[in-house]
PDB file of C-alpha atoms in Angstrom:
ATOM      1  CA  MET A  42      83.807  90.835 102.824  1.00  0.00           C
ATOM      2  CA  LEU A  43      82.640  91.434 106.441  1.00  0.00           C
ATOM      3  CA  ASP A  44      83.211  87.500 106.276  1.00  0.00           C
ATOM      4  CA  LEU A  45      86.709  87.858 105.529  1.00  0.00           C
ATOM      5  CA  ALA A  46      87.776  90.801 107.484  1.00  0.00           C
ATOM      6  CA  VAL A  47      86.419  88.978 111.361  1.00  0.00           C
ATOM      7  CA  LEU A  48      87.955  85.907 110.331  1.00  0.00           C
ATOM      8  CA  GLY A  49      91.375  87.484 109.867  1.00  0.00           C
ATOM      9  CA  LEU A  50      91.036  89.281 112.614  1.00  0.00           C
ATOM     10  CA  LEU A  51      90.097  86.178 114.787  1.00  0.00           C
ATOM     11  CA  LYS A  52      93.425  84.757 113.218  1.00  0.00           C
ATOM     12  CA  GLU A  53      95.464  86.738 115.720  1.00  0.00           C
ATOM     13  CA  ALA A  54      93.222  86.167 118.610  1.00  0.00           C
ATOM     14  CA  PRO A  55      90.155  85.373 120.364  1.00  0.00           C
ATOM     15  CA  MET A  56      87.581  88.158 120.372  1.00  0.00           C
ATOM     16  CA  SER A  57      84.250  88.766 121.892  1.00  0.00           C
ATOM     17  CA  GLY A  58      81.874  90.735 119.730  1.00  0.00           C
ATOM     18  CA  TYR A  59      82.936  94.319 121.338  1.00  0.00           C
ATOM     19  CA  GLU A  60      86.493  93.551 120.635  1.00  0.00           C
ATOM     20  CA  LEU A  61      85.755  92.287 117.381  1.00  0.00           C
ATOM     21  CA  LYS A  62      84.245  95.535 116.366  1.00  0.00           C
ATOM     22  CA  LYS A  63      86.440  97.949 118.204  1.00  0.00           C
ATOM     23  CA  GLN A  64      89.436  96.081 116.065  1.00  0.00           C
ATOM     24  CA  LEU A  65      87.229  96.365 112.900  1.00  0.00           C
ATOM     25  CA  THR A  66      86.911 100.287 113.638  1.00  0.00           C
ATOM     26  CA  LEU A  67      90.979 100.752 114.590  1.00  0.00           C
ATOM     27  CA  LYS A  68      92.173  98.960 111.732  1.00  0.00           C
ATOM     28  CA  LEU A  69      89.552  99.123 108.813  1.00  0.00           C
ATOM     29  CA  GLY A  70      87.825 102.146 109.650  1.00  0.00           C
ATOM     30  CA  ALA A  71      89.327 104.372 107.359  1.00  0.00           C
ATOM     31  CA  PHE A  72      87.507 102.528 103.892  1.00  0.00           C
ATOM     32  CA  TRP A  73      84.955  99.812 105.700  1.00  0.00           C
ATOM     33  CA  ARG A  74      82.327 100.898 107.965  1.00  0.00           C
ATOM     34  CA  VAL A  75      80.809  98.383 110.199  1.00  0.00           C
ATOM     35  CA  SER A  76      77.593  98.315 112.852  1.00  0.00           C
ATOM     36  CA  TYR A  77      76.558  95.741 115.425  1.00  0.00           C
ATOM     37  CA  GLY A  78      73.230  95.016 113.462  1.00  0.00           C
ATOM     38  CA  SER A  79      75.604  93.609 110.740  1.00  0.00           C
ATOM     39  CA  LEU A  80      78.531  91.781 112.469  1.00  0.00           C
ATOM     40  CA  TYR A  81      76.250  89.851 115.541  1.00  0.00           C
ATOM     41  CA  PRO A  82      74.846  88.224 112.000  1.00  0.00           C
ATOM     42  CA  CYS A  83      77.500  87.405 110.844  1.00  0.00           C
ATOM     43  CA  LEU A  84      79.093  85.817 113.574  1.00  0.00           C
ATOM     44  CA  LYS A  85      76.046  83.661 114.169  1.00  0.00           C
ATOM     45  CA  ARG A  86      76.559  82.486 110.858  1.00  0.00           C
ATOM     46  CA  LEU A  87      79.876  81.561 110.601  1.00  0.00           C
ATOM     47  CA  ALA A  88      79.375  80.033 113.871  1.00  0.00           C
ATOM     48  CA  ALA A  89      76.607  77.940 112.323  1.00  0.00           C
ATOM     49  CA  GLU A  90      79.056  76.988 109.379  1.00  0.00           C
ATOM     50  CA  GLY A  91      81.508  76.023 111.557  1.00  0.00           C
ATOM     51  CA  ALA A  92      84.125  78.942 111.067  1.00  0.00           C
ATOM     52  CA  LEU A  93      83.966  79.840 114.534  1.00  0.00           C
ATOM     53  CA  GLU A  94      83.843  78.611 118.067  1.00  0.00           C
ATOM     54  CA  VAL A  95      81.538  80.612 120.553  1.00  0.00           C
ATOM     55  CA  GLU A  96      82.536  80.511 123.968  1.00  0.00           C
ATOM     56  CA  LEU A  97      81.593  82.140 127.368  1.00  0.00           C
ATOM     57  CA  ALA A  98      84.319  84.320 128.749  1.00  0.00           C
ATOM     58  CA  PRO A  99      85.762  83.487 132.350  1.00  0.00           C
ATOM     59  CA  PHE A 100      85.932  85.461 135.309  1.00  0.00           C
ATOM     60  CA  THR A 101      83.064  88.113 133.962  1.00  0.00           C
ATOM     61  CA  SER A 102      80.181  89.407 135.579  1.00  0.00           C
ATOM     62  CA  ARG A 103      78.257  89.600 132.562  1.00  0.00           C
ATOM     63  CA  LYS A 104      77.808  86.934 129.883  1.00  0.00           C
ATOM     64  CA  LYS A 105      80.001  87.562 127.080  1.00  0.00           C
ATOM     65  CA  HIS A 106      80.827  85.477 123.942  1.00  0.00           C
ATOM     66  CA  VAL A 107      84.217  84.786 122.645  1.00  0.00           C
ATOM     67  CA  TYR A 108      84.955  83.698 119.426  1.00  0.00           C
ATOM     68  CA  GLN A 109      87.440  81.669 118.021  1.00  0.00           C
ATOM     69  CA  LEU A 110      88.544  80.793 114.679  1.00  0.00           C
ATOM     70  CA  THR A 111      88.201  76.841 114.188  1.00  0.00           C
ATOM     71  CA  ASP A 112      90.691  75.076 111.399  1.00  0.00           C
ATOM     72  CA  ASP A 113      87.521  75.338 109.010  1.00  0.00           C
ATOM     73  CA  GLY A 114      87.352  78.808 109.856  1.00  0.00           C
ATOM     74  CA  ASN A 115      91.357  79.295 108.784  1.00  0.00           C
ATOM     75  CA  ARG A 116      91.190  77.345 106.084  1.00  0.00           C
ATOM     76  CA  LEU A 117      87.567  79.632 105.027  1.00  0.00           C
ATOM     77  CA  PHE A 118      89.485  83.012 105.285  1.00  0.00           C
ATOM     78  CA  HIS A 119      92.779  81.940 103.117  1.00  0.00           C
ATOM     79  CA  ARG A 120      90.324  80.448 100.390  1.00  0.00           C
ATOM     80  CA  LEU A 121      88.264  84.010 100.838  1.00  0.00           C
ATOM     81  CA  LEU A 122      91.758  86.154 100.857  1.00  0.00           C
ATOM     82  CA  GLU A 123      93.345  84.243  97.698  1.00  0.00           C
ATOM     83  CA  THR A 124      90.147  84.153  95.190  1.00  0.00           C
ATOM     84  CA  ALA A 125      89.797  87.808  94.058  1.00  0.00           C
ATOM     85  CA  GLU A 126      86.619  88.388  91.356  1.00  0.00           C
ATOM     86  CA  GLY A 127      86.879  91.784  89.725  1.00  0.00           C
ATOM     87  CA  HIS A 128      84.108  93.625  92.174  1.00  0.00           C
ATOM     88  CA  ASP A 129      86.727  92.846  94.926  1.00  0.00           C
ATOM     89  CA  LEU A 130      89.669  95.038  92.882  1.00  0.00           C
ATOM     90  CA  GLU A 131      87.654  97.882  93.725  1.00  0.00           C
ATOM     91  CA  GLN A 132      88.463 100.710  96.123  1.00  0.00           C
ATOM     92  CA  ASP A 133      87.229  99.842  99.232  1.00  0.00           C
ATOM     93  CA  ARG A 134      87.193  95.893  98.539  1.00  0.00           C
ATOM     94  CA  PHE A 135      91.051  95.892  97.578  1.00  0.00           C
ATOM     95  CA  SER A 136      92.008  97.904 100.719  1.00  0.00           C
ATOM     96  CA  MET A 137      90.278  96.157 103.004  1.00  0.00           C
ATOM     97  CA  ARG A 138      92.171  92.910 101.354  1.00  0.00           C
ATOM     98  CA  LEU A 139      95.704  94.729 101.297  1.00  0.00           C
ATOM     99  CA  ALA A 140      95.332  94.806 105.528  1.00  0.00           C
ATOM    100  CA  PHE A 141      95.911  90.978 105.638  1.00  0.00           C
ATOM    101  CA  PHE A 142      97.921  90.684 102.285  1.00  0.00           C
ATOM    102  CA  ARG A 143     100.657  89.242 105.085  1.00  0.00           C
ATOM    103  CA  TYR A 144      98.762  86.050 104.999  1.00  0.00           C
ATOM    104  CA  LEU A 145      99.223  85.364 101.043  1.00  0.00           C
ATOM    105  CA  ARG A 146     101.980  83.672  99.654  1.00  0.00           C
ATOM    106  CA  PRO A 147     104.219  85.995  97.607  1.00  0.00           C
ATOM    107  CA  GLU A 148     103.096  85.107  93.953  1.00  0.00           C
ATOM    108  CA  ALA A 149      99.722  85.481  94.926  1.00  0.00           C
ATOM    109  CA  ARG A 150     100.326  89.021  96.818  1.00  0.00           C
ATOM    110  CA  LEU A 151     102.027  89.798  93.299  1.00  0.00           C
ATOM    111  CA  TYR A 152      99.073  88.424  91.240  1.00  0.00           C
ATOM    112  CA  GLN A 153      96.284  90.243  93.142  1.00  0.00           C
ATOM    113  CA  LEU A 154      98.685  93.633  93.033  1.00  0.00           C
ATOM    114  CA  GLU A 155      99.123  93.583  89.386  1.00  0.00           C
ATOM    115  CA  ARG A 156      95.467  92.822  88.798  1.00  0.00           C
ATOM    116  CA  ARG A 157      94.539  96.145  90.919  1.00  0.00           C
ATOM    117  CA  ARG A 158      96.912  98.485  88.764  1.00  0.00           C
ATOM    118  CA  GLY A 159      95.182  96.489  85.479  1.00  0.00           C
ATOM    119  CA  TYR A 160      91.740  97.738  87.067  1.00  0.00           C
ATOM    120  CA  LEU A 161      93.035 101.153  87.612  1.00  0.00           C
ATOM    121  CA  GLN A 162      94.800 101.709  84.192  1.00  0.00           C
ATOM    122  CA  GLU A 163      91.977 100.795  82.362  1.00  0.00           C
ATOM    123  CA  ARG A 164      89.825 103.162  84.703  1.00  0.00           C
ATOM    124  CA  LEU A 165      92.240 106.019  84.337  1.00  0.00           C
ATOM    125  CA  ALA A 166      92.481 105.456  80.669  1.00  0.00           C
ATOM    126  CA  ASP A 167      88.459 106.053  80.280  1.00  0.00           C
ATOM    127  CA  LEU A 168      88.520 109.114  82.533  1.00  0.00           C
ATOM    128  CA  ARG A 169      91.317 110.534  80.293  1.00  0.00           C
ATOM    129  CA  ALA A 170      88.867 109.725  77.030  1.00  0.00           C
ATOM    130  CA  SER A 171      85.609 111.737  79.165  1.00  0.00           C
ATOM    131  CA  VAL A 172      87.718 114.659  79.945  1.00  0.00           C
ATOM    132  CA  ARG A 173      89.099 114.992  76.482  1.00  0.00           C
ATOM    133  CA  SER A 174      85.590 114.321  75.061  1.00  0.00           C
ATOM    134  CA  ALA A 175      83.651 116.807  77.152  1.00  0.00           C
ATOM    135  CA  ARG A 176      86.466 119.112  78.635  1.00  0.00           C
ATOM    136  CA  GLU A 177      84.815 122.097  76.598  1.00  0.00           C
ATOM    137  CA  ARG A 178      81.661 121.739  77.950  1.00  0.00           C
ATOM    138  CA  MET A 179      82.516 121.452  82.186  1.00  0.00           C
ATOM    139  CA  ASP A 180      82.226 123.944  84.364  1.00  0.00           C
ATOM    140  CA  ALA A 181      85.381 124.925  86.335  1.00  0.00           C
ATOM    141  CA  TYR A 182      84.981 123.093  89.380  1.00  0.00           C
ATOM    142  CA  THR A 183      83.663 120.116  87.075  1.00  0.00           C
ATOM    143  CA  ILE A 184      86.927 120.169  85.430  1.00  0.00           C
ATOM    144  CA  GLU A 185      88.973 120.356  89.098  1.00  0.00           C
ATOM    145  CA  LEU A 186      87.022 117.246  90.150  1.00  0.00           C
ATOM    146  CA  MET A 187      88.045 115.321  87.061  1.00  0.00           C
ATOM    147  CA  ASP A 188      91.549 116.676  87.544  1.00  0.00           C
ATOM    148  CA  HIS A 189      91.469 115.260  91.185  1.00  0.00           C
ATOM    149  CA  GLY A 190      90.264 111.923  90.081  1.00  0.00           C
ATOM    150  CA  LEU A 191      93.131 111.412  87.525  1.00  0.00           C
ATOM    151  CA  ASP A 192      95.676 112.095  90.109  1.00  0.00           C
ATOM    152  CA  GLU A 193      94.523 109.980  92.467  1.00  0.00           C
ATOM    153  CA  ARG A 194      94.862 106.980  90.235  1.00  0.00           C
ATOM    154  CA  GLU A 195      97.948 108.416  88.915  1.00  0.00           C
ATOM    155  CA  ARG A 196      99.302 108.310  92.787  1.00  0.00           C
ATOM    156  CA  GLU A 197      97.901 105.373  93.538  1.00  0.00           C
ATOM    157  CA  ILE A 198      99.014 103.324  89.645  1.00  0.00           C
ATOM    158  CA  ALA A 199     102.752 104.864  91.344  1.00  0.00           C
ATOM    159  CA  TRP A 200     102.113 103.224  94.574  1.00  0.00           C
ATOM    160  CA  LEU A 201     101.048 100.142  93.137  1.00  0.00           C
ATOM    161  CA  ASP A 202     104.253  99.853  91.133  1.00  0.00           C
ATOM    162  CA  ARG A 203     106.391 100.451  94.241  1.00  0.00           C
ATOM    163  CA  LEU A 204     104.600  98.003  95.910  1.00  0.00           C
ATOM    164  CA  ILE A 205     105.086  95.329  92.921  1.00  0.00           C
ATOM    165  CA  ALA A 206     108.601  96.240  92.568  1.00  0.00           C
ATOM    166  CA  ARG A 207     109.625  95.502  95.706  1.00  0.00           C
ATOM    167  CA  GLU A 208     107.592  92.410  96.051  1.00  0.00           C
ATOM    168  CA  ARG A 209     109.433  91.168  93.056  1.00  0.00           C
ATOM    169  CA  ARG A 210     112.676  91.695  95.065  1.00  0.00           C
ATOM    170  CA  SER A 211     111.574  89.698  97.757  1.00  0.00           C
ATOM    171  CA  THR A 212     110.735  86.436  95.329  1.00  0.00           C
ATOM    172  CA  GLU A 213     113.365  86.742  93.478  1.00  0.00           C
ATOM    173  CA  PRO A 214     116.685  84.184  94.532  1.00  0.00           C
ATOM    174  CA  GLN A 215     119.299  85.607  96.450  1.00  0.00           C
ATOM    175  CA  HIS A 216     121.592  84.910  93.964  1.00  0.00           C
ATOM    176  CA  GLU A 217     119.736  86.764  91.580  1.00  0.00           C
ATOM    177  CA  GLN A 218     119.735  89.608  93.668  1.00  0.00           C
ATOM    178  CA  ASP A 219     123.157  89.485  94.449  1.00  0.00           C
ATOM    179  CA  LEU A 220     124.142  89.361  90.812  1.00  0.00           C
ATOM    180  CA  ALA A 221     121.589  92.191  90.211  1.00  0.00           C
ATOM    181  CA  GLU A 222     123.638  94.872  93.013  1.00  0.00           C
ATOM    182  CA  PRO A 223     127.104  96.165  92.761  1.00  0.00           C
ATOM    183  CA  LEU A 224     130.035  95.171  94.219  1.00  0.00           C
ATOM    184  CA  PRO A 225     132.040  97.982  96.345  1.00  0.00           C
ATOM    185  CA  ALA A 226     135.033  98.868  94.850  1.00  0.00           C
ATOM    186  CA  ALA A 227     137.188  97.239  97.723  1.00  0.00           C
ATOM    187  CA  GLN A 228     135.795  93.476  96.212  1.00  0.00           C
ATOM    188  CA  LEU A 229     135.577  94.465  92.611  1.00  0.00           C
ATOM    189  CA  PRO A 230     138.288  91.996  90.881  1.00  0.00           C
ATOM    190  CA  GLN A 231     141.768  93.508  89.997  1.00  0.00           C
ATOM    191  CA  SER A 232     143.760  93.192  87.105  1.00  0.00           C
ATOM    192  CA  PRO A 233     147.366  92.196  87.481  1.00  0.00           C
ATOM    193  CA  ARG A 234     149.877  94.967  87.414  1.00  0.00           C
ATOM    194  CA  ASP A 235     152.011  95.408  84.503  1.00  0.00           C
ATOM    195  CA  PRO A 236     155.656  95.454  86.544  1.00  0.00           C
ATOM    196  CA  ARG A 237     157.213  97.368  83.431  1.00  0.00           C
ATOM    197  CA  LEU A 238     154.627 100.282  84.156  1.00  0.00           C
ATOM    198  CA  PRO A 239     156.375 102.780  87.203  1.00  0.00           C
ATOM    199  CA  ALA A 240     155.033 101.993  91.024  1.00  0.00           C
ATOM    200  CA  GLN A 241     152.013 104.118  91.808  1.00  0.00           C
ATOM    201  CA  THR A 242     152.696 106.571  95.059  1.00  0.00           C
ATOM    202  CA  GLY A 243     150.352 108.671  97.345  1.00  0.00           C
TER     203      GLY A 243
END
């Protein structure tokens, strides 16, 4: 997954290893920790595979390498982003993928959001079954912890429901959206007035 994050950040701009580490911490630090010990071997391997070009930064007193995405690297990034295996649906991996969803096609975004929701719904059902079968044998703190886990999954499923609904609206043809939205009263078609009725006043 570090490959995906590095390639995704380098789509925005060329960076040095130090700048990459800073951006990784800034954008992904809440759910993904990276050290220089894992970052630099990753950069070296991606460069050897032709996914990155490495240049010396000009106008610096110290020797600093700047990494830039190649066409092969761009293709690799999109392939990694679009191909989500089962373990990519786990919390940290999915959150990191979500950070780069703007690069996915709408139908691919919708597919991955629905897979994550299905994954969570299965875990929620399993957790509820465990709580029901063992609740009488649990102490108060274990029960609180299990209930907290249930609440977290329910909240994320509701959040995913909102994202999926928004994604579906964005992929609908414009005329279908127009049909789904009620017209303002001033634009509603008016029936012809029966001349035998008295004129309305006020």
